[in-house]
Short mmCIF file of C-alpha atoms in Angstrom, two decimals:
data_model
loop_
_atom_site.label_atom_id
_atom_site.label_comp_id
_atom_site.label_asym_id
_atom_site.label_seq_id
_atom_site.Cartn_x
_atom_site.Cartn_y
_atom_site.Cartn_z
CA UNK A 1 0.00 0.00 0.00
CA UNK A 2 1.69 3.18 -1.21
CA UNK A 3 -1.01 5.85 -1.15
CA UNK A 4 -3.50 6.42 1.68
CA UNK A 5 -6.06 9.22 1.69
CA UNK A 6 -7.80 10.45 4.84
CA UNK A 7 -10.95 12.45 4.11
CA UNK A 8 -11.58 14.68 7.11
CA UNK A 9 -9.08 16.65 9.20
CA UNK A 10 -10.78 16.57 12.59
CA UNK A 11 -9.57 14.55 15.56
CA UNK A 12 -10.41 11.20 13.92
CA UNK A 13 -8.61 12.04 10.69
CA UNK A 14 -5.54 13.52 12.35
CA UNK A 15 -5.21 10.66 14.84
CA UNK A 16 -5.49 8.19 11.95
CA UNK A 17 -2.61 9.93 10.20
CA UNK A 18 -0.48 9.79 13.33
CA UNK A 19 -1.33 6.12 13.93
CA UNK A 20 -0.43 5.15 10.37
CA UNK A 21 2.98 6.76 10.71
CA UNK A 22 3.51 5.17 14.13
CA UNK A 23 2.79 1.78 12.55
CA UNK A 24 5.47 2.33 9.94
CA UNK A 25 3.51 3.46 6.91
CA UNK A 26 6.05 5.26 4.74
CA UNK A 27 4.02 5.98 1.64
CA UNK A 28 2.14 9.07 0.54
CA UNK A 29 -0.38 10.22 3.13
CA UNK A 30 -2.95 12.84 2.08
CA UNK A 31 -5.17 14.62 4.62
CA UNK A 32 -8.18 16.45 3.14
CA UNK A 33 -9.82 19.05 5.39
CA UNK A 34 -12.85 21.20 4.62
CA UNK A 35 -11.96 23.93 7.13
CA UNK A 36 -9.26 26.45 6.28
CA UNK A 37 -7.61 25.95 9.69
CA UNK A 38 -4.99 23.47 10.68
CA UNK A 39 -6.53 20.56 12.65
CA UNK A 40 -7.71 21.39 16.18
CA UNK A 41 -9.59 19.82 19.08
CA UNK A 42 -13.34 20.56 19.24
CA UNK A 43 -14.25 19.87 22.92
CA UNK A 44 -12.83 23.24 24.12
CA UNK A 45 -15.14 25.15 21.74
CA UNK A 46 -17.99 25.01 24.26
CA UNK A 47 -15.71 25.67 27.23
CA UNK A 48 -12.37 27.51 27.08
CA UNK A 49 -13.07 29.08 23.69
CA UNK A 50 -16.17 30.75 25.15
CA UNK A 51 -14.87 31.67 28.60
CA UNK A 52 -11.49 32.87 27.34
CA UNK A 53 -9.55 30.69 29.78
CA UNK A 54 -6.13 29.97 28.30
CA UNK A 55 -6.63 32.25 25.32
CA UNK A 56 -3.63 34.49 25.93
CA UNK A 57 -3.08 37.15 23.32
CA UNK A 58 -4.44 37.16 19.79
CA UNK A 59 -7.49 35.54 18.17
CA UNK A 60 -9.11 32.27 19.15
CA UNK A 61 -6.94 30.50 16.58
CA UNK A 62 -4.10 30.97 19.08
CA UNK A 63 -5.99 29.27 21.90
CA UNK A 64 -3.67 26.69 23.43
CA UNK A 65 -6.66 24.79 24.77
CA UNK A 66 -7.71 23.95 21.21
CA UNK A 67 -4.39 22.22 20.59
CA UNK A 68 -4.27 23.77 17.13
CA UNK A 69 -1.72 21.76 15.18
CA UNK A 70 1.51 23.55 14.37
CA UNK A 71 3.05 23.52 10.91
CA UNK A 72 6.03 21.62 12.32
CA UNK A 73 3.73 18.85 13.54
CA UNK A 74 2.21 18.52 10.09
CA UNK A 75 5.70 18.38 8.62
CA UNK A 76 6.70 15.70 11.13
CA UNK A 77 3.85 13.50 9.88
CA UNK A 78 4.97 14.11 6.27
CA UNK A 79 1.42 14.92 5.20
CA UNK A 80 0.08 16.23 1.95
CA UNK A 81 -2.34 18.47 3.82
CA UNK A 82 -5.16 20.04 1.78
CA UNK A 83 -7.01 22.58 3.97
CA UNK A 84 -10.11 24.30 2.64
CA UNK A 85 -10.79 21.30 0.41
CA UNK A 86 -13.91 19.16 0.45
CA UNK A 87 -14.41 15.58 -0.70
CA UNK A 88 -17.50 15.53 -2.95
CA UNK A 89 -17.51 12.02 -4.40
CA UNK A 90 -16.01 8.55 -4.24
CA UNK A 91 -15.34 6.21 -7.15
CA UNK A 92 -14.61 2.82 -5.63
CA UNK A 93 -13.94 1.20 -9.01
CA UNK A 94 -11.03 3.49 -9.87
CA UNK A 95 -10.24 4.12 -6.17
CA UNK A 96 -10.45 7.88 -6.48
CA UNK A 97 -11.70 10.58 -4.10
CA UNK A 98 -13.23 13.48 -6.04
CA UNK A 99 -12.65 16.99 -4.69
CA UNK A 100 -14.67 20.20 -4.87
CA UNK A 101 -12.01 21.87 -7.03
CA UNK A 102 -12.71 19.35 -9.80
CA UNK A 103 -9.64 17.26 -9.12
CA UNK A 104 -9.28 13.78 -7.72
CA UNK A 105 -6.88 11.80 -5.52
CA UNK A 106 -6.19 8.11 -6.18
CA UNK A 107 -5.87 5.85 -3.17
CA UNK A 108 -4.80 2.35 -2.23
CA UNK A 109 -6.41 2.83 1.17
CA UNK A 110 -9.04 5.36 2.22
CA UNK A 111 -10.16 6.40 5.70
CA UNK A 112 -13.47 8.27 5.82
CA UNK A 113 -13.42 10.76 8.71
CA UNK A 114 -15.58 13.64 7.48
CA UNK A 115 -17.56 13.64 10.71
CA UNK A 116 -20.67 15.71 11.24
CA UNK A 117 -22.01 19.25 11.19
CA UNK A 118 -24.32 20.90 13.67
CA UNK A 119 -28.02 20.65 12.86
CA UNK A 120 -29.35 24.17 12.37
CA UNK A 121 -32.74 25.43 13.55
CA UNK A 122 -35.34 26.14 10.89
CA UNK A 123 -35.02 29.93 10.87
CA UNK A 124 -33.23 32.60 8.87
CA UNK A 125 -33.15 35.11 11.74
CA UNK A 126 -29.79 36.57 12.68
CA UNK A 127 -28.66 35.85 16.22
CA UNK A 128 -29.49 32.13 16.12
CA UNK A 129 -26.22 30.19 16.29
CA UNK A 130 -24.85 26.67 16.48
CA UNK A 131 -21.47 25.61 17.86
CA UNK A 132 -19.27 23.28 15.87
CA UNK A 133 -16.34 25.26 14.44
CA UNK A 134 -13.82 27.92 15.44
CA UNK A 135 -15.88 30.51 13.60
CA UNK A 136 -18.99 29.45 15.50
CA UNK A 137 -17.17 29.83 18.83
CA UNK A 138 -15.82 33.25 17.89
CA UNK A 139 -19.30 34.46 16.92
CA UNK A 140 -21.01 33.09 20.04
CA UNK A 141 -18.37 34.48 22.37
CA UNK A 142 -18.68 37.93 20.80
CA UNK A 143 -22.48 37.89 21.03
CA UNK A 144 -22.43 36.81 24.69
CA UNK A 145 -20.09 39.69 25.47
CA UNK A 146 -22.32 42.08 23.53
CA UNK A 147 -25.71 41.04 24.92
CA UNK A 148 -25.11 39.26 28.24
CA UNK A 149 -28.26 37.21 27.76
CA UNK A 150 -29.08 34.09 25.74
CA UNK A 151 -31.31 31.08 25.31
CA UNK A 152 -29.65 27.70 24.88
CA UNK A 153 -31.86 25.18 23.06
CA UNK A 154 -31.02 21.56 23.83
CA UNK A 155 -29.59 20.22 27.09
CA UNK A 156 -27.23 17.65 25.62
CA UNK A 157 -23.54 17.99 26.38
CA UNK A 158 -22.93 20.89 23.99
CA UNK A 159 -25.93 22.85 25.21
CA UNK A 160 -25.18 22.17 28.87
CA UNK A 161 -21.55 23.23 28.44
CA UNK A 162 -22.52 26.41 26.60
CA UNK A 163 -24.94 27.25 29.42
CA UNK A 164 -22.23 26.69 32.04
CA UNK A 165 -19.67 28.72 30.11
CA UNK A 166 -22.10 31.59 29.59
CA UNK A 167 -22.88 31.64 33.32
CA UNK A 168 -19.14 31.77 34.03
CA UNK A 169 -19.12 34.96 31.96
CA UNK A 170 -21.99 36.38 34.02
CA UNK A 171 -24.63 36.06 31.29
CA UNK A 172 -28.32 35.43 31.96
CA UNK A 173 -29.09 31.95 30.59
CA UNK A 174 -32.31 30.10 29.85
CA UNK A 175 -31.83 26.42 29.00
CA UNK A 176 -34.68 24.82 27.02
CA UNK A 177 -35.02 21.05 26.63
CA UNK A 178 -37.94 19.10 25.16
CA UNK A 179 -37.17 16.01 27.28
CA UNK A 180 -38.05 15.83 30.98
CA UNK A 181 -34.39 15.87 32.06
CA UNK A 182 -31.06 16.82 30.47
CA UNK A 183 -28.96 14.21 28.68
CA UNK A 184 -31.82 11.72 28.35
CA UNK A 185 -30.00 9.96 25.51
CA UNK A 186 -27.07 9.09 27.76
CA UNK A 187 -28.11 9.02 31.43
CA UNK A 188 -30.99 7.71 33.54
CA UNK A 189 -33.59 10.39 34.48
CA UNK A 190 -32.70 9.99 38.16
CA UNK A 191 -29.18 11.19 37.40
CA UNK A 192 -30.41 13.70 34.83
CA UNK A 193 -32.42 15.38 37.60
CA UNK A 194 -29.18 15.93 39.53
CA UNK A 195 -27.74 17.75 36.52
CA UNK A 196 -30.91 19.85 36.29
CA UNK A 197 -30.42 21.03 39.86
CA UNK A 198 -26.75 21.70 39.15
CA UNK A 199 -27.76 24.20 36.46
CA UNK A 200 -30.41 25.81 38.64
CA UNK A 201 -28.00 26.15 41.57
CA UNK A 202 -25.73 28.10 39.24
CA UNK A 203 -28.43 30.53 38.17
CA UNK A 204 -29.72 28.97 34.94
CA UNK A 205 -33.44 29.22 34.18
CA UNK A 206 -34.11 25.61 33.13
CA UNK A 207 -37.25 24.88 31.09
CA UNK A 208 -37.80 21.15 30.69
CA UNK A 209 -40.46 19.18 28.86
CA UNK A 210 -41.00 21.83 26.21
CA UNK A 211 -39.50 22.37 22.80
CA UNK A 212 -39.30 25.47 20.62
CA UNK A 213 -42.33 26.35 18.54
CA UNK A 214 -40.81 29.38 16.78
CA UNK A 215 -37.99 31.89 16.74
CA UNK A 216 -39.46 35.37 16.40
CA UNK A 217 -38.12 38.79 15.54
CA UNK A 218 -37.71 41.36 12.77
CA UNK A 219 -34.62 40.24 10.88
CA UNK A 220 -32.90 39.29 14.17
CA UNK A 221 -34.13 36.99 16.92
CA UNK A 222 -35.98 38.83 19.69
CA UNK A 223 -37.81 36.01 21.44
CA UNK A 224 -38.24 32.25 21.52
CA UNK A 225 -41.79 30.92 21.61
CA UNK A 226 -42.03 27.60 23.42
CA UNK A 227 -44.30 24.65 22.71
CA UNK A 228 -45.95 25.05 26.13
CA UNK A 229 -47.11 28.53 25.15
CA UNK A 230 -44.45 30.47 27.04
CA UNK A 231 -42.01 32.95 25.53
CA UNK A 232 -38.47 34.00 26.41
CA UNK A 233 -37.16 37.38 25.29
CA UNK A 234 -33.60 37.09 24.00
CA UNK A 235 -31.21 38.68 21.48
CA UNK A 236 -29.16 35.48 21.19
CA UNK A 237 -29.86 31.77 20.77
CA UNK A 238 -27.37 28.91 20.73
CA UNK A 239 -28.89 25.66 19.50
CA UNK A 240 -27.43 22.30 20.46
CA UNK A 241 -29.99 20.08 18.74
CA UNK A 242 -27.81 17.33 17.34
CA UNK A 243 -25.81 16.78 14.20
CA UNK A 244 -26.11 15.79 10.56
CA UNK A 245 -23.49 13.43 9.21
CA UNK A 246 -21.19 14.56 6.41
CA UNK A 247 -21.73 11.48 4.27
CA UNK A 248 -23.75 12.80 1.33
CA UNK A 249 -20.65 12.50 -0.83
CA UNK A 250 -20.61 8.73 -0.23
CA UNK A 251 -24.13 7.93 -1.46
CA UNK A 252 -24.05 5.34 -4.20
CA UNK A 253 -20.49 4.38 -3.32
CA UNK A 254 -20.68 2.90 0.19
CA UNK A 255 -23.38 1.14 2.16
CA UNK A 256 -24.97 3.77 4.42
CA UNK A 257 -27.33 3.24 7.33
CA UNK A 258 -30.74 5.00 7.42
CA UNK A 259 -29.26 7.82 9.53
CA UNK A 260 -26.51 8.37 6.96
CA UNK A 261 -23.75 6.71 8.98
CA UNK A 262 -21.27 4.41 7.24
CA UNK A 263 -22.03 0.72 7.77
CA UNK A 264 -18.83 -0.97 8.92
CA UNK A 265 -17.86 -4.45 10.03
CA UNK A 266 -16.27 -5.22 13.39
CA UNK A 267 -12.89 -4.03 12.06
CA UNK A 268 -14.24 -0.56 11.05
CA UNK A 269 -14.00 -1.58 7.37
CA UNK A 270 -16.68 -0.14 5.08
CA UNK A 271 -18.40 -1.90 2.18
CA UNK A 272 -15.71 -1.21 -0.45
CA UNK A 273 -12.23 -2.74 -0.55
CA UNK A 274 -9.56 -0.68 1.18
CA UNK A 275 -12.06 1.75 2.77
CA UNK A 276 -12.44 2.25 6.52
CA UNK A 277 -14.56 4.72 8.51
CA UNK A 278 -13.77 6.34 11.85
CA UNK A 279 -15.32 8.81 14.26
CA UNK A 280 -18.81 10.28 14.37
CA UNK A 281 -20.02 8.69 11.13
CA UNK A 282 -18.84 5.11 11.69
CA UNK A 283 -21.48 2.51 12.58
CA UNK A 284 -20.26 -0.94 13.60
CA UNK A 285 -21.36 -4.04 15.56
CA UNK A 286 -20.38 -4.12 19.22
CA UNK A 287 -20.84 -7.49 20.94
CA UNK A 288 -21.24 -6.07 24.46
CA UNK A 289 -24.13 -3.79 23.53
CA UNK A 290 -26.31 -6.21 21.59
CA UNK A 291 -26.20 -4.53 18.21
CA UNK A 292 -24.61 -1.72 16.25
CA UNK A 293 -23.22 1.47 17.79
CA UNK A 294 -22.22 4.92 16.62
CA UNK A 295 -20.32 7.21 18.99
CA UNK A 296 -19.78 10.96 18.76
CA UNK A 297 -17.14 11.12 21.50
CA UNK A 298 -13.66 12.62 21.27
CA UNK A 299 -12.16 9.55 22.95
CA UNK A 300 -13.75 7.19 20.46
CA UNK A 301 -12.40 9.22 17.54
CA UNK A 302 -8.86 8.59 18.70
CA UNK A 303 -9.33 4.95 19.67
CA UNK A 304 -11.11 4.03 16.46
CA UNK A 305 -8.48 5.88 14.43
CA UNK A 306 -5.75 3.73 15.98
CA UNK A 307 -7.74 0.54 15.42
CA UNK A 308 -8.55 1.38 11.79
CA UNK A 309 -4.91 2.28 11.07
CA UNK A 310 -3.80 -1.09 12.40
CA UNK A 311 -6.43 -3.01 10.42
CA UNK A 312 -5.80 -1.11 7.21
CA UNK A 313 -2.12 -2.01 7.27
CA UNK A 314 -2.39 -5.51 8.78
CA UNK A 315 -2.55 -8.87 7.09
CA UNK A 316 -6.27 -9.85 7.09
CA UNK A 317 -5.49 -12.64 9.56
CA UNK A 318 -4.06 -10.11 12.03
CA UNK A 319 -6.91 -7.62 12.05
CA UNK A 320 -8.49 -6.83 15.43
CA UNK A 321 -12.18 -6.22 16.16
CA UNK A 322 -12.90 -2.78 17.59
CA UNK A 323 -14.70 -3.33 20.91
CA UNK A 324 -14.00 -0.28 23.10
CA UNK A 325 -15.56 0.72 26.39
CA UNK A 326 -17.21 4.00 25.37
CA UNK A 327 -15.98 6.93 27.46
CA UNK A 328 -16.71 10.61 27.47
CA UNK A 329 -16.68 13.51 29.86
CA UNK A 330 -18.03 17.00 30.30
CA UNK A 331 -16.82 19.94 32.39
CA UNK A 332 -19.61 22.08 33.86
CA UNK A 333 -19.36 24.58 36.73
CA UNK A 334 -15.84 23.35 37.51
CA UNK A 335 -17.18 19.82 37.94
CA UNK A 336 -16.23 16.86 35.77
CA UNK A 337 -18.96 14.48 34.63
CA UNK A 338 -17.73 11.15 33.25
CA UNK A 339 -19.53 8.22 31.67
CA UNK A 340 -18.05 4.80 30.96
CA UNK A 341 -20.04 2.38 28.84
CA UNK A 342 -23.69 3.11 28.06
CA UNK A 343 -25.86 5.06 30.45
CA UNK A 344 -29.22 4.76 28.70
CA UNK A 345 -31.52 3.05 28.40
CA UNK A 346 -31.21 1.59 31.88
CA UNK A 347 -33.58 -0.20 34.21
CA UNK A 348 -31.23 -0.22 37.20
CA UNK A 349 -29.38 2.69 38.82
CA UNK A 350 -27.46 2.67 42.08
CA UNK A 351 -25.20 5.30 43.61
CA UNK A 352 -22.34 3.23 45.03
CA UNK A 353 -20.06 6.02 46.30
CA UNK A 354 -20.91 9.48 47.59
CA UNK A 355 -24.31 11.11 47.21
CA UNK A 356 -26.31 13.20 44.77
CA UNK A 357 -26.89 15.77 47.52
CA UNK A 358 -23.15 16.36 47.87
CA UNK A 359 -22.77 16.60 44.07
CA UNK A 360 -20.01 14.00 44.30
CA UNK A 361 -20.79 10.39 43.47
CA UNK A 362 -20.28 7.27 41.36
CA UNK A 363 -23.37 5.56 39.98
CA UNK A 364 -23.79 2.18 38.33
CA UNK A 365 -26.31 1.75 35.52
CA UNK A 366 -27.65 -1.58 34.36
CA UNK A 367 -30.01 -3.27 31.97
CA UNK A 368 -31.30 -6.83 31.89
CA UNK A 369 -29.35 -7.81 34.99
CA UNK A 370 -26.01 -6.65 33.55
CA UNK A 371 -23.81 -3.65 34.31
CA UNK A 372 -23.85 -1.34 31.25
CA UNK A 373 -22.47 1.97 32.47
CA UNK A 374 -20.69 3.90 35.20
CA UNK A 375 -21.32 7.62 35.71
CA UNK A 376 -19.25 9.81 37.99
CA UNK A 377 -19.54 13.40 39.15
CA UNK A 378 -16.40 14.89 40.70
CA UNK A 379 -15.11 11.33 41.21
CA UNK A 380 -12.51 10.70 38.52
CA UNK A 381 -10.28 8.07 40.19
CA UNK A 382 -13.18 6.02 41.52
CA UNK A 383 -15.07 6.21 38.24
CA UNK A 384 -12.14 5.03 36.16
CA UNK A 385 -11.37 2.15 38.52
CA UNK A 386 -14.52 0.39 37.26
CA UNK A 387 -13.55 0.38 33.61
CA UNK A 388 -12.46 -3.24 33.91
CA UNK A 389 -15.99 -4.28 34.90
CA UNK A 390 -17.23 -2.98 31.55
CA UNK A 391 -14.51 -4.69 29.52
CA UNK A 392 -16.11 -8.05 30.27
CA UNK A 393 -19.70 -9.17 30.92
CA UNK A 394 -20.46 -8.28 34.54
CA UNK A 395 -23.75 -9.02 36.25
CA UNK A 396 -25.49 -6.37 38.34
CA UNK A 397 -24.85 -8.38 41.50
CA UNK A 398 -21.15 -8.81 40.65
CA UNK A 399 -20.82 -5.08 40.05
CA UNK A 400 -22.44 -4.18 43.37
CA UNK A 401 -20.18 -6.65 45.16
CA UNK A 402 -17.10 -5.11 43.50
CA UNK A 403 -18.15 -1.67 44.75
CA UNK A 404 -18.71 -2.77 48.34
CA UNK A 405 -16.25 -1.23 50.83
#
């Protein structure tokens, strides 16, 4: 294999490039990135990039927290880096990635890492923002400083972190979520209610169980009308309402799932020879979770990148199934929330260390008599100690016994 193309220059794409070099690939390595910037880390966009912590002098592009890749680091990986370039098509017969400038890049191996974009609300009003890129963070930070008041729509991790960051800046924040508790896709409602109170204790006006009916204003947003009939006056909205996968360019070339994700096998290989998928858009079978999974976590992007790099270069007999313990974290109000495994759906929940009242605990989550997840708040060492229980099938009773003092 002499020529590998990586489509997508986010964390998954960059970590794939690094893993390929670490594994001895000495051929041509091309990294195609739609953004004009050098690769950077996205998690700080909803935290440090909004609060200004660690910014130092100069624009956000100089933010050390973003770990913006230096030119020397790109040179060290010996990359043909194509910033501001978008993959628009894939010809699996000729093994060519088509680009938006009309050109094409031949490949022996291809790693699809084009990720996702933020889903935008259905409105043309100015002042309604999403948060996915450096430019988004710059715009939101400027508007918070200008107005000091905002509505955050969606209480997933992005929305919750934006709310916390805005409160750290002294802004008035209303957090709107259609579900009865925050983070319903990832944590049990009992634990979600703890996170609700965490926001309220820090001055956030939390509106649960109601979605947005309309964004109203004359050219610029002035208010948000809620599905329950209420309204919130605001000059600024930040919407964290999910993502849309950047896989349109693969239609007709690879096997895609109904949600647009790339159908992979247990090795992260896609449906065409020499093609692998990593990161937000990869969908693969996971034996511990009874079906297929797709993860939008920073940690998974790096772990799957390393696994795909190994399998792309390995003899078919030496490939390794990708069976990680999912892990992600969130920093809110100077508290770290961590989740190992899967937190929802769950039919069992038990706080095994600490207490919700003290805002410091470790909770086990289970389904069908098995341990499926571990969630910690301000309890990093204790949370991580239980990773091993999730690396193998562990019954609920075994998990509780392991947590006993």
